[in-house]
Coordinates of C-alpha atoms in Angstrom, one line a residue:
Chain A
M1 CA 88.3 98.0 121.0
P2 CA 89.7 100.6 118.6
V3 CA 92.1 103.0 120.2
F4 CA 90.0 106.2 119.5
S5 CA 86.5 104.8 119.9
P6 CA 84.1 107.0 121.8
A7 CA 80.9 105.7 123.5
V8 CA 78.7 105.8 120.3
P9 CA 81.0 105.0 117.4
V10 CA 78.8 105.7 114.4
L11 CA 77.5 109.2 114.6
S12 CA 78.6 111.4 111.7
G13 CA 80.0 114.3 113.8
R14 CA 82.9 112.2 115.0
Y15 CA 83.3 110.8 111.5
F16 CA 84.2 114.2 110.0
L17 CA 86.5 115.0 113.0
V18 CA 88.4 111.8 112.2
L19 CA 88.5 112.6 108.5
F20 CA 89.7 116.1 109.2
F21 CA 92.7 115.0 111.4
V22 CA 93.7 112.2 109.0
A23 CA 93.6 114.6 106.1
L24 CA 95.8 117.0 108.1
F25 CA 98.2 114.1 108.7
A26 CA 98.2 113.3 105.0
A27 CA 98.9 116.9 104.1
L28 CA 101.8 117.0 106.6
S29 CA 103.2 113.7 105.2
F30 CA 103.0 115.3 101.7
V31 CA 105.1 118.2 102.7
V32 CA 107.6 116.1 104.7
A33 CA 108.0 113.8 101.7
L34 CA 108.8 116.8 99.5
G35 CA 111.6 117.6 101.9
L36 CA 113.2 114.2 101.8
G37 CA 115.8 113.4 99.1
S38 CA 119.4 113.6 98.3
A39 CA 119.4 117.4 97.9
D40 CA 119.1 119.1 101.3
I41 CA 116.0 121.3 101.2
S42 CA 114.5 122.7 104.4
F43 CA 110.9 123.1 105.4
N44 CA 111.1 126.9 104.9
D45 CA 112.4 126.3 101.3
I46 CA 109.5 124.1 100.5
V47 CA 107.0 126.6 101.8
A48 CA 108.8 129.2 99.7
V49 CA 108.5 127.0 96.6
L50 CA 104.9 126.3 97.2
T51 CA 104.2 130.0 97.7
G52 CA 106.3 130.9 94.6
T53 CA 109.0 132.9 96.3
S54 CA 112.0 130.6 95.9
D55 CA 115.2 130.4 93.9
S56 CA 115.2 128.4 90.7
L57 CA 117.3 125.4 91.7
N58 CA 115.1 124.5 94.7
Q59 CA 112.1 125.2 92.6
Q60 CA 113.2 122.9 89.9
I61 CA 114.0 120.0 92.3
I62 CA 110.8 120.3 94.1
L63 CA 108.4 121.0 91.3
Q64 CA 109.9 118.9 88.5
I65 CA 111.5 116.0 90.4
R66 CA 109.9 115.5 93.8
L67 CA 106.3 116.8 93.3
P68 CA 105.3 114.4 90.5
R69 CA 106.8 111.5 92.5
V70 CA 105.1 112.4 95.8
Q71 CA 101.7 113.1 94.0
T72 CA 101.8 109.7 92.3
G73 CA 103.0 108.0 95.5
M74 CA 100.1 109.5 97.4
C75 CA 97.6 108.1 94.9
V76 CA 99.3 104.7 94.5
G77 CA 99.5 104.2 98.2
G78 CA 95.9 105.2 98.6
M79 CA 94.8 102.8 95.8
L80 CA 96.7 99.9 97.3
A81 CA 95.3 100.4 100.8
M82 CA 91.8 100.7 99.5
A83 CA 92.2 97.7 97.2
G84 CA 93.3 95.8 100.3
C85 CA 90.2 96.8 102.3
L86 CA 88.0 95.7 99.4
M87 CA 89.7 92.4 98.9
Q88 CA 89.5 91.6 102.6
I89 CA 85.7 91.9 102.6
L90 CA 85.2 90.3 99.2
L91 CA 87.2 87.2 100.3
R92 CA 86.1 87.6 104.0
N93 CA 89.7 86.9 104.9
P94 CA 92.0 89.2 107.0
L95 CA 95.0 87.9 105.1
A96 CA 93.8 89.1 101.7
E97 CA 95.7 91.9 100.0
P98 CA 95.5 93.5 96.6
Y99 CA 97.9 91.0 95.0
V100 CA 96.3 87.8 96.5
L101 CA 94.4 87.0 93.3
G102 CA 97.5 87.3 91.1
V103 CA 96.9 90.8 89.7
S104 CA 100.5 91.8 90.5
G105 CA 101.9 88.5 89.2
G106 CA 100.2 89.0 85.8
A107 CA 101.4 92.6 85.8
A108 CA 105.0 91.5 86.7
V109 CA 105.2 88.8 84.0
F110 CA 104.2 91.2 81.3
A111 CA 106.4 94.0 82.7
L112 CA 109.4 91.7 82.8
L113 CA 108.7 90.5 79.3
A114 CA 108.7 94.1 78.2
I115 CA 112.0 94.7 80.0
V116 CA 113.5 91.6 78.4
S117 CA 112.5 92.7 75.0
G118 CA 114.3 96.0 75.6
L119 CA 111.2 98.2 75.9
S120 CA 111.3 101.0 78.4
G121 CA 109.3 103.7 80.1
L122 CA 105.5 103.8 79.3
W123 CA 105.7 100.5 77.4
I124 CA 106.6 98.7 80.6
N125 CA 103.6 100.4 82.4
G126 CA 101.3 99.5 79.5
S127 CA 102.3 95.9 79.4
A128 CA 102.0 95.7 83.2
F129 CA 98.5 97.1 83.0
A130 CA 97.6 94.5 80.2
G131 CA 99.0 91.7 82.4
A132 CA 97.0 92.8 85.4
L133 CA 93.8 92.9 83.3
L134 CA 94.5 89.5 81.9
S135 CA 94.9 88.0 85.3
I136 CA 91.7 89.7 86.6
F137 CA 89.8 88.3 83.6
L138 CA 91.2 84.8 84.0
V139 CA 90.3 84.6 87.7
F140 CA 86.9 86.0 87.1
V141 CA 86.0 83.6 84.3
L142 CA 87.5 80.6 86.0
S143 CA 85.7 81.2 89.3
R144 CA 82.4 81.9 87.5
I145 CA 82.2 78.6 85.7
G146 CA 79.1 76.9 87.1
N147 CA 76.9 79.3 88.8
D148 CA 78.0 79.8 92.3
W149 CA 80.6 82.4 93.2
N150 CA 81.9 82.0 96.7
P151 CA 84.9 83.6 98.5
L152 CA 86.7 80.4 98.9
R153 CA 86.5 79.5 95.2
I154 CA 87.7 83.0 94.1
L155 CA 90.5 82.8 96.7
L156 CA 91.7 79.4 95.6
T157 CA 91.5 80.2 91.9
G158 CA 93.4 83.5 92.5
V159 CA 96.1 81.8 94.6
V160 CA 96.7 79.1 92.0
I161 CA 96.8 81.6 89.1
S162 CA 99.2 83.7 91.3
A163 CA 101.5 80.7 91.8
G164 CA 101.5 80.1 88.1
W165 CA 102.7 83.7 87.5
S166 CA 105.3 83.3 90.2
A167 CA 106.8 80.3 88.4
F168 CA 106.8 82.3 85.1
I169 CA 108.6 85.2 86.9
S170 CA 111.3 82.9 88.3
F171 CA 111.8 81.5 84.8
L172 CA 112.2 85.0 83.3
L173 CA 114.7 85.9 86.1
A174 CA 116.7 82.8 85.5
V175 CA 117.0 83.2 81.7
S176 CA 117.5 87.0 81.6
P177 CA 120.9 88.6 81.0
P178 CA 122.5 89.9 84.2
D179 CA 122.5 93.6 83.2
Q180 CA 118.7 93.6 83.2
L181 CA 118.3 91.8 86.5
H182 CA 118.7 95.0 88.6
G183 CA 115.8 96.7 86.9
M184 CA 113.7 93.6 87.1
L185 CA 114.3 93.1 90.8
F186 CA 113.5 96.8 91.5
W187 CA 110.2 96.4 89.6
L188 CA 109.4 93.2 91.6
M189 CA 110.1 94.9 94.9
G190 CA 108.1 98.0 94.0
D191 CA 109.8 101.2 92.9
L192 CA 108.6 104.7 92.3
S193 CA 111.8 106.0 90.6
Y194 CA 110.4 106.4 87.2
V195 CA 106.8 107.5 87.9
Q196 CA 105.3 110.5 86.2
S197 CA 102.6 112.8 87.4
S198 CA 99.2 111.7 85.9
F199 CA 95.8 113.3 86.1
W200 CA 94.3 109.8 85.8
N201 CA 95.3 108.8 89.3
P202 CA 93.0 111.1 91.2
I203 CA 90.2 110.3 88.7
V204 CA 90.6 106.5 89.2
L205 CA 90.6 107.0 93.0
A206 CA 87.5 109.2 93.0
V207 CA 85.6 106.9 90.5
V208 CA 86.1 104.0 92.9
L209 CA 85.9 105.7 96.3
L210 CA 82.7 107.6 95.8
P211 CA 80.4 104.6 94.9
S212 CA 82.3 102.6 97.6
L213 CA 81.2 105.2 100.1
V214 CA 77.6 104.7 99.0
Y215 CA 78.0 101.0 99.4
A216 CA 80.0 101.3 102.7
R217 CA 77.2 100.3 105.0
S218 CA 76.4 97.3 102.8
M219 CA 80.0 96.4 102.9
N220 CA 79.9 96.3 106.7
L221 CA 77.1 93.7 106.4
L222 CA 78.9 91.7 103.7
A223 CA 81.9 91.4 106.1
T224 CA 79.6 89.3 108.4
G225 CA 78.8 86.8 105.6
D226 CA 76.9 86.6 102.3
L227 CA 73.7 85.1 103.8
N228 CA 73.6 87.5 106.7
A229 CA 74.0 90.5 104.3
A230 CA 71.3 89.2 102.0
A231 CA 68.9 88.6 104.9
L232 CA 69.4 92.2 106.1
G233 CA 68.7 93.7 102.6
V234 CA 72.0 93.7 100.6
N235 CA 72.0 92.8 97.0
V236 CA 75.1 90.5 97.5
T237 CA 75.9 89.5 93.9
R238 CA 75.8 93.1 92.7
L239 CA 78.0 94.3 95.5
Q240 CA 80.5 91.4 95.0
Y241 CA 80.9 92.3 91.3
F242 CA 81.4 95.9 92.2
I243 CA 84.1 95.1 94.8
Y244 CA 85.9 92.7 92.5
F245 CA 86.2 95.1 89.6
A246 CA 86.8 98.2 91.7
S247 CA 89.7 96.6 93.6
S248 CA 91.1 95.1 90.4
L249 CA 91.0 98.5 88.7
L250 CA 92.8 100.1 91.7
T251 CA 95.4 97.4 91.9
A252 CA 96.1 97.3 88.1
T253 CA 96.5 101.1 88.1
A254 CA 98.8 101.1 91.1
V255 CA 100.9 98.1 89.9
M256 CA 101.3 99.6 86.5
Q257 CA 103.1 102.6 88.0
G258 CA 105.0 101.4 91.0
G259 CA 105.5 97.7 90.5
S260 CA 104.5 95.2 93.3
I261 CA 104.8 97.5 96.3
G262 CA 104.0 95.1 99.2
F263 CA 102.6 95.6 102.6
I264 CA 100.6 98.7 102.2
G265 CA 97.5 96.9 101.0
L266 CA 97.7 94.3 103.8
V267 CA 98.7 96.4 106.7
V268 CA 97.0 99.8 106.3
P269 CA 93.4 98.4 106.5
H270 CA 94.3 96.5 109.7
L271 CA 96.0 99.6 111.1
V272 CA 92.9 101.6 110.5
R273 CA 90.6 99.0 111.9
I274 CA 92.7 99.0 115.1
L275 CA 92.7 102.8 115.3
F276 CA 89.2 103.7 114.2
G277 CA 87.1 100.5 114.0
S278 CA 85.7 98.4 111.1
D279 CA 83.0 100.7 109.8
H280 CA 83.8 101.0 106.1
R281 CA 82.5 104.6 106.0
I282 CA 85.6 105.5 108.0
L283 CA 87.8 102.6 107.0
L284 CA 87.8 103.3 103.2
P285 CA 88.6 107.1 103.1
V286 CA 91.0 106.9 106.1
S287 CA 92.8 103.9 104.5
V288 CA 93.2 105.9 101.3
M289 CA 94.8 108.8 103.1
L290 CA 97.0 106.8 105.4
G291 CA 98.1 104.4 102.6
G292 CA 99.2 107.4 100.6
S293 CA 101.0 109.0 103.6
L294 CA 102.8 105.8 104.5
L295 CA 104.0 105.3 100.9
V296 CA 105.3 108.8 100.3
I297 CA 107.1 108.8 103.7
A298 CA 108.6 105.4 102.8
D299 CA 109.5 106.6 99.3
G300 CA 111.1 109.7 100.8
L301 CA 113.3 107.5 103.0
A302 CA 114.1 105.3 100.0
R303 CA 115.5 108.3 98.2
S304 CA 117.5 109.7 101.1
L305 CA 118.7 106.8 103.4
I306 CA 121.7 105.8 101.2
A307 CA 121.6 108.9 98.9
P308 CA 122.6 109.4 96.2
E309 CA 121.8 105.7 95.7
Q310 CA 118.1 104.8 95.9
L311 CA 116.4 101.8 97.5
P312 CA 113.2 100.2 96.1
V313 CA 110.3 101.6 98.1
G314 CA 108.8 98.2 98.8
V315 CA 111.7 97.5 101.1
L316 CA 110.9 100.6 103.1
T317 CA 107.2 100.1 103.3
A318 CA 107.8 96.7 105.0
M319 CA 110.6 98.1 107.2
L320 CA 108.3 100.9 108.5
G321 CA 105.1 98.9 108.4
V322 CA 106.2 95.8 110.3
P323 CA 107.2 97.4 113.6
L324 CA 104.4 100.0 113.4
F325 CA 101.8 97.2 113.0
L326 CA 103.3 94.9 115.6
V327 CA 103.4 97.7 118.3
L328 CA 99.7 98.5 117.6
L329 CA 98.7 94.9 117.7
Q330 CA 100.4 94.4 121.0
T331 CA 98.7 97.5 122.4
I332 CA 95.4 96.2 121.4
L333 CA 95.9 92.7 122.8
F334 CA 97.1 94.3 126.0
R335 CA 94.0 96.5 126.2
Q336 CA 91.7 93.5 125.7
R337 CA 93.3 91.6 128.5
T338 CA 93.0 94.4 131.0
Chain B
M1 CA 45.9 87.2 106.4
R2 CA 48.2 84.8 104.5
L3 CA 51.8 85.9 105.3
L4 CA 53.9 83.3 103.6
E5 CA 52.8 80.5 101.3
A6 CA 54.7 77.8 99.4
L7 CA 52.8 75.8 96.8
A8 CA 54.1 72.6 95.2
L9 CA 57.5 73.2 96.6
T10 CA 60.4 71.0 95.6
I11 CA 63.8 71.6 97.1
T12 CA 67.0 69.7 96.6
N13 CA 70.2 69.9 98.6
G14 CA 72.9 68.8 96.3
S15 CA 71.4 65.6 94.8
K16 CA 69.4 64.9 97.9
P17 CA 65.7 65.9 97.8
V18 CA 64.5 67.9 100.8
C19 CA 60.9 68.0 99.8
R20 CA 58.8 67.1 96.7
N21 CA 55.6 68.9 95.9
Q22 CA 54.9 70.0 99.4
N23 CA 52.7 72.9 100.5
F24 CA 53.2 75.2 103.5
H25 CA 51.4 78.3 104.6
L26 CA 51.8 80.7 107.5
Q27 CA 48.9 82.9 108.6
A28 CA 49.1 86.0 110.8
G29 CA 49.2 85.0 114.4
E30 CA 50.5 81.5 113.9
I31 CA 53.7 80.2 115.5
W32 CA 55.1 77.2 113.7
G33 CA 57.6 74.7 115.0
V34 CA 59.6 72.7 112.5
L35 CA 60.9 69.3 113.7
G36 CA 62.8 66.6 111.9
P37 CA 65.9 64.4 112.2
N38 CA 69.4 65.7 111.5
G39 CA 70.2 66.4 107.8
I40 CA 66.5 66.2 106.7
G41 CA 66.7 69.7 105.3
K42 CA 65.1 72.0 107.9
T43 CA 67.7 74.7 107.3
S44 CA 67.4 74.4 103.5
L45 CA 63.6 74.8 103.9
L46 CA 64.0 77.9 106.1
H47 CA 66.6 79.5 103.7
T48 CA 64.3 78.8 100.7
L49 CA 61.3 80.4 102.5
A50 CA 63.6 83.4 103.2
G51 CA 64.4 83.7 99.5
L52 CA 68.1 83.0 100.1
R53 CA 68.1 80.0 97.9
K54 CA 66.0 79.0 94.9
P55 CA 63.7 76.1 95.0
L56 CA 63.9 73.5 92.2
S57 CA 60.2 74.2 91.5
G58 CA 57.2 75.6 93.2
Q59 CA 55.8 79.0 94.1
I60 CA 56.5 81.0 97.2
T61 CA 54.4 84.1 97.9
L62 CA 54.8 86.7 100.6
M63 CA 51.6 88.6 101.3
D64 CA 50.2 87.4 98.0
K65 CA 53.1 88.6 95.9
P66 CA 55.8 86.3 94.5
L67 CA 58.8 86.3 96.8
A68 CA 61.1 86.9 93.9
S69 CA 59.4 90.2 93.0
Y70 CA 60.6 91.9 96.2
D71 CA 64.0 93.6 96.3
R72 CA 66.2 92.4 99.1
K73 CA 65.9 95.6 101.1
Q74 CA 62.1 95.7 100.9
L75 CA 62.0 92.0 101.8
A76 CA 64.2 92.6 104.9
T77 CA 61.6 94.9 106.4
Q78 CA 58.9 92.2 106.1
L79 CA 60.9 89.0 106.8
G80 CA 63.8 88.4 109.1
I81 CA 65.8 85.2 109.6
V82 CA 68.1 84.2 112.5
F83 CA 70.8 81.8 111.3
Q84 CA 72.1 78.7 113.1
D85 CA 75.4 80.3 113.7
S86 CA 77.2 83.6 113.1
Q87 CA 80.8 84.4 112.0
D88 CA 83.0 87.4 112.7
T89 CA 86.1 87.8 110.6
F90 CA 86.7 91.5 111.5
P91 CA 86.4 93.2 114.8
S92 CA 83.1 95.0 115.6
T93 CA 81.3 96.0 118.8
V94 CA 78.0 94.7 120.1
L95 CA 76.3 98.0 119.4
E96 CA 77.7 98.3 115.8
T97 CA 76.5 94.7 115.2
V98 CA 72.9 95.4 116.4
L99 CA 72.8 98.5 114.3
M100 CA 73.0 96.3 111.2
G101 CA 69.4 95.4 111.8
R102 CA 68.5 98.9 110.9
H103 CA 70.1 98.7 107.5
P104 CA 66.9 98.0 105.5
Y105 CA 65.3 101.1 106.9
L106 CA 68.1 103.5 106.0
S107 CA 68.9 105.0 102.6
E108 CA 72.4 104.3 101.3
W109 CA 73.8 107.7 102.3
A110 CA 72.0 108.0 105.7
W111 CA 73.7 107.6 109.0
E112 CA 72.1 105.8 111.9
S113 CA 70.1 108.4 113.9
V114 CA 69.9 108.8 117.6
E115 CA 66.5 107.0 117.4
D116 CA 68.1 104.0 115.7
I117 CA 70.7 103.9 118.5
S118 CA 68.2 104.1 121.3
L119 CA 66.1 101.4 119.6
C120 CA 69.2 99.2 119.5
M121 CA 69.9 99.9 123.2
T122 CA 66.3 98.9 124.1
A123 CA 66.7 95.7 122.2
L124 CA 70.0 95.0 123.9
E125 CA 68.3 95.6 127.3
Q126 CA 65.6 93.1 126.3
V127 CA 68.2 90.4 125.6
A128 CA 70.2 91.5 128.7
L129 CA 73.3 92.6 126.7
A130 CA 73.0 96.4 127.3
T131 CA 76.0 96.4 129.7
L132 CA 78.1 94.8 127.0
A133 CA 77.2 97.3 124.2
Q134 CA 80.8 98.4 123.7
R135 CA 82.4 95.0 123.9
Q136 CA 84.0 93.3 120.9
V137 CA 81.7 90.6 119.5
N138 CA 84.6 88.1 119.4
T139 CA 84.8 88.2 123.2
L140 CA 81.2 87.1 123.7
S141 CA 80.2 83.6 124.7
G142 CA 78.1 81.3 122.5
G143 CA 74.9 82.2 124.4
E144 CA 75.6 85.9 124.3
R145 CA 76.1 85.8 120.6
R146 CA 72.8 84.0 120.2
R147 CA 71.1 86.8 122.2
L148 CA 72.9 89.3 120.0
A149 CA 71.5 87.6 116.9
L150 CA 68.0 87.9 118.4
A151 CA 68.6 91.6 119.3
I152 CA 69.3 92.2 115.6
L153 CA 66.0 90.6 114.7
L154 CA 64.2 92.8 117.3
V155 CA 65.5 96.0 115.7
Q156 CA 64.9 94.7 112.2
N157 CA 61.3 94.2 113.4
P158 CA 59.9 92.1 110.5
S159 CA 56.4 90.7 110.6
I160 CA 57.6 87.3 109.7
C161 CA 60.4 85.7 111.8
L162 CA 62.2 82.6 110.6
L163 CA 64.4 81.2 113.4
D164 CA 66.9 78.4 112.9
E165 CA 67.4 76.7 116.3
P166 CA 67.0 79.9 118.2
T167 CA 67.7 78.3 121.5
N168 CA 71.1 76.9 120.6
H169 CA 73.7 77.7 123.4
L170 CA 71.0 79.5 125.5
D171 CA 70.6 78.7 129.1
L172 CA 67.2 77.5 130.3
H173 CA 66.1 80.9 131.6
H174 CA 67.0 82.8 128.4
Q175 CA 65.3 80.1 126.3
M176 CA 62.0 80.8 128.0
V177 CA 62.4 84.6 128.2
L178 CA 63.6 85.2 124.7
L179 CA 61.2 82.8 122.9
E180 CA 58.4 84.4 124.9
L181 CA 59.7 87.9 123.9
I182 CA 59.8 87.1 120.1
V183 CA 56.4 85.3 120.2
Q184 CA 54.7 88.2 122.0
K185 CA 56.2 90.8 119.8
T186 CA 55.2 88.9 116.6
L187 CA 51.6 88.5 117.9
R188 CA 51.5 92.3 118.6
N189 CA 52.7 93.0 115.1
N190 CA 50.1 90.6 113.7
G191 CA 52.9 88.6 112.2
G192 CA 54.0 85.0 112.3
V193 CA 57.0 82.8 113.3
V194 CA 58.5 79.7 111.8
M195 CA 61.2 78.1 114.0
V196 CA 63.3 75.0 113.6
L197 CA 63.7 73.4 116.9
Q198 CA 65.6 70.4 118.3
D199 CA 63.8 70.4 121.7
V200 CA 60.4 68.9 121.1
N201 CA 59.1 70.2 124.4
L202 CA 59.4 73.8 123.3
V203 CA 56.7 73.1 120.6
P204 CA 53.7 72.6 122.9
R205 CA 54.9 75.6 125.0
F206 CA 55.4 78.2 122.3
C207 CA 53.8 77.0 119.0
T208 CA 50.3 77.0 117.6
H209 CA 51.3 74.7 114.7
V210 CA 53.9 72.2 113.9
L211 CA 55.5 70.7 110.8
L212 CA 57.1 67.3 111.1
M213 CA 59.6 66.7 108.2
H214 CA 59.6 62.9 108.1
N215 CA 61.0 62.6 104.5
A216 CA 60.8 64.5 101.2
D217 CA 57.4 63.0 100.3
S218 CA 55.7 63.0 103.6
W219 CA 55.3 66.0 105.8
I220 CA 52.8 66.0 108.6
S221 CA 51.6 69.5 109.6
G222 CA 48.8 71.1 111.5
P223 CA 47.8 72.4 114.9
V224 CA 50.0 71.3 117.8
A225 CA 47.2 69.5 119.6
D226 CA 46.5 67.3 116.5
V227 CA 50.0 66.6 115.3
M228 CA 52.1 66.4 118.5
T229 CA 51.4 62.7 119.4
T230 CA 53.8 60.1 120.6
T231 CA 53.0 58.0 117.5
N232 CA 54.0 60.9 115.1
L233 CA 57.1 61.7 117.0
Q234 CA 58.2 58.1 117.2
L235 CA 57.8 57.8 113.4
L236 CA 59.7 61.0 113.0
Y237 CA 62.7 60.2 115.1
Q238 CA 62.6 56.4 114.8
H239 CA 62.9 56.2 118.6
S240 CA 60.4 55.2 121.2
I241 CA 59.0 58.2 123.0
R242 CA 56.7 58.6 126.1
K243 CA 54.5 61.4 127.1
L244 CA 54.1 63.0 130.5
V245 CA 51.5 65.6 131.6
D246 CA 52.3 67.6 134.7
N247 CA 50.7 70.7 136.0
G248 CA 49.1 71.4 132.6
V249 CA 52.5 71.1 130.7
T250 CA 53.0 68.3 128.2
L251 CA 56.5 66.7 128.1
F252 CA 57.9 64.1 125.7
Y253 CA 60.9 62.1 126.7
P254 CA 62.9 59.4 124.9
E255 CA 62.8 55.9 126.3

């Protein structure tokens, strides 16, 4: 049973209470993340900057260096966590995550090709996005040949395409000059060092989250099986198309900016299920907020742990996520036994 | 009133024909049993009647309108189906699961109301699961899951109930109580039931009509008294069968 589950788990009053506290936690993570980094800036300094009463150096570090990175990190983490939720119901598989269908592989191959050809900055982002779209399109077309579209077929098609991309990535790494390998590896592990603030991120998130909330109850049904959902009044094909393209758009947008940041998309949805239950009306918005929080905290640590050197954030998401998840999983199993 | 009608129905399962040019109709107040050997296509027939798979040819109408003209949500308020088995990939409580039966009655944005929840608790009491309302579904036994599936049907409250081996995993007591519950509720709603059964003896007990799926080209159907004969059953199962009448109850048993 979820850790914070009251007697009747679905009434909306409790829903808004949960959303309120999670939003508070996300806001707190945001501020804490602004405070993490190689320059030592205290909580009071951050408040001073945000209220516009600070000296210019702190102001510059916070507003021009950290704020764009934390903003983007919040959105990217939210996108990955939500894409993970969506993939898990589409494929009806708890092991599914945003990259399982090869979206990150396609993005990586194109990004690495851009790095090898000496391109930089937005060109790398652009080619990563193109690669992600190509992979999404390939999997969609290949699993649509014939007329049935079932989770197992999408999963197998995606996994095979993904394996193909992996081989291509290994090939590129093997033949690339050593001075480019460092950048390539950081890209593959997921890195937020070069992100810029973009007004597209909140728009993409909102454009996917709002219709998803309308479909949330239908998604609860889809999670119990196609036939069951159809029998209880869900237009299954339409919902599956929506989920496929919504999660693809989220993943492509996230991967384009941060590379293949692992773990958030797999673990955050499960974490939220353990804490608050599987109702997608709670699961989706809470995953977005917690995914964002976990990523900005991890990125803050990536910037400060061995400062002035930086670690790829993907390493930190796993280092934080693995113990957090294992502890919660043990707690739940323990509760079920007693 | 004609609730559900299939005309010149042809269904194939892969390359195997399930039926060719067969007719079937369900009138209000009728309880149909469907019998047939394993793999003959009883489940395929039920799914086709529920609009979950397309027949190769033929016409299916629900209350004199083509089945395909209903949208899924509208259909779910008229017709409910209990599947042979259920799957649970993600954790969910018993109460949350029963509430899914209210989905067709709620608009996309709406939350389940207090009435919906009390309706669900009543249904859980009827299937003797009320004390387990907060339990995780994956901790239930096979029989308890079966009762949960029937509770969903009760809150969905359709006039036509299609049941695929509803008594699977149920103990003797729950078989009798729950079939009686569904049958009585359907009769009160002026609805109808079609249920696939393995136990031939449940047919004379609960059904008014029976369909014997011998093969794709020969169906035998009609009132229980006319169709449930040892000759027909022997033909159906290719096994010799004897009949026993005791205390007004007819029992068939294999030799």
